[in-house]
Amino acid sequence: MIGLNCLEPGQVQKVHDHADQDKFYYVIEGEGRFTVGDEVT
């Protein structure tokens, strides 16, 4: 399955998981923060 998410500046997604799936983010402009387990990058 492939999906596309377009986020506006300042928009956030709630922390969630996909038990049997991987998720990739490609940031075209600006920056983002990602939480993986207890680590925020």
mmCIF file of C-alpha atoms in Angstrom:
data_model
loop_
_atom_site.group_PDB
_atom_site.id
_atom_site.type_symbol
_atom_site.label_atom_id
_atom_site.label_comp_id
_atom_site.label_asym_id
_atom_site.label_seq_id
_atom_site.Cartn_x
_atom_site.Cartn_y
_atom_site.Cartn_z
ATOM 1 C CA MET A 1 0.000 0.000 0.000
ATOM 2 C CA ILE A 2 1.269 3.471 -0.827
ATOM 3 C CA GLY A 3 -0.111 6.679 0.618
ATOM 4 C CA LEU A 4 0.707 10.366 0.373
ATOM 5 C CA ASN A 5 0.496 12.821 3.265
ATOM 6 C CA CYS A 6 0.969 16.538 2.676
ATOM 7 C CA LEU A 7 1.499 18.469 5.911
ATOM 8 C CA GLU A 8 1.223 22.226 6.256
ATOM 9 C CA PRO A 9 3.806 24.197 8.293
ATOM 10 C CA GLY A 10 3.173 23.571 11.992
ATOM 11 C CA GLN A 11 0.822 20.655 11.332
ATOM 12 C CA VAL A 12 1.398 17.520 13.431
ATOM 13 C CA GLN A 13 0.352 13.896 13.407
ATOM 14 C CA LYS A 14 -0.409 12.096 16.656
ATOM 15 C CA VAL A 15 2.128 9.467 17.680
ATOM 16 C CA HIS A 16 0.918 6.149 16.309
ATOM 17 C CA ASP A 17 2.285 2.911 14.908
ATOM 18 C CA HIS A 18 1.646 0.434 12.151
ATOM 19 C CA ALA A 19 2.485 -2.972 13.603
ATOM 20 C CA ASP A 20 3.028 -4.759 10.277
ATOM 21 C CA GLN A 21 4.062 -1.835 8.067
ATOM 22 C CA ASP A 22 6.966 0.518 7.514
ATOM 23 C CA LYS A 23 6.475 4.231 6.983
ATOM 24 C CA PHE A 24 8.844 6.566 5.167
ATOM 25 C CA TYR A 25 8.835 10.350 5.131
ATOM 26 C CA TYR A 26 10.469 12.467 2.461
ATOM 27 C CA VAL A 27 10.767 16.128 3.470
ATOM 28 C CA ILE A 28 10.910 18.333 0.392
ATOM 29 C CA GLU A 29 11.200 21.691 2.129
ATOM 30 C CA GLY A 30 11.766 22.785 5.726
ATOM 31 C CA GLU A 31 12.316 20.283 8.506
ATOM 32 C CA GLY A 32 10.437 17.794 10.633
ATOM 33 C CA ARG A 33 10.736 15.990 13.961
ATOM 34 C CA PHE A 34 10.142 12.270 14.168
ATOM 35 C CA THR A 35 9.620 10.088 17.222
ATOM 36 C CA VAL A 36 10.843 6.490 17.093
ATOM 37 C CA GLY A 37 10.298 4.709 20.394
ATOM 38 C CA ASP A 38 11.607 7.134 23.029
ATOM 39 C CA GLU A 39 13.905 8.954 20.593
ATOM 40 C CA VAL A 40 12.963 12.235 18.904
ATOM 41 C CA THR A 41 15.064 13.093 15.864
#
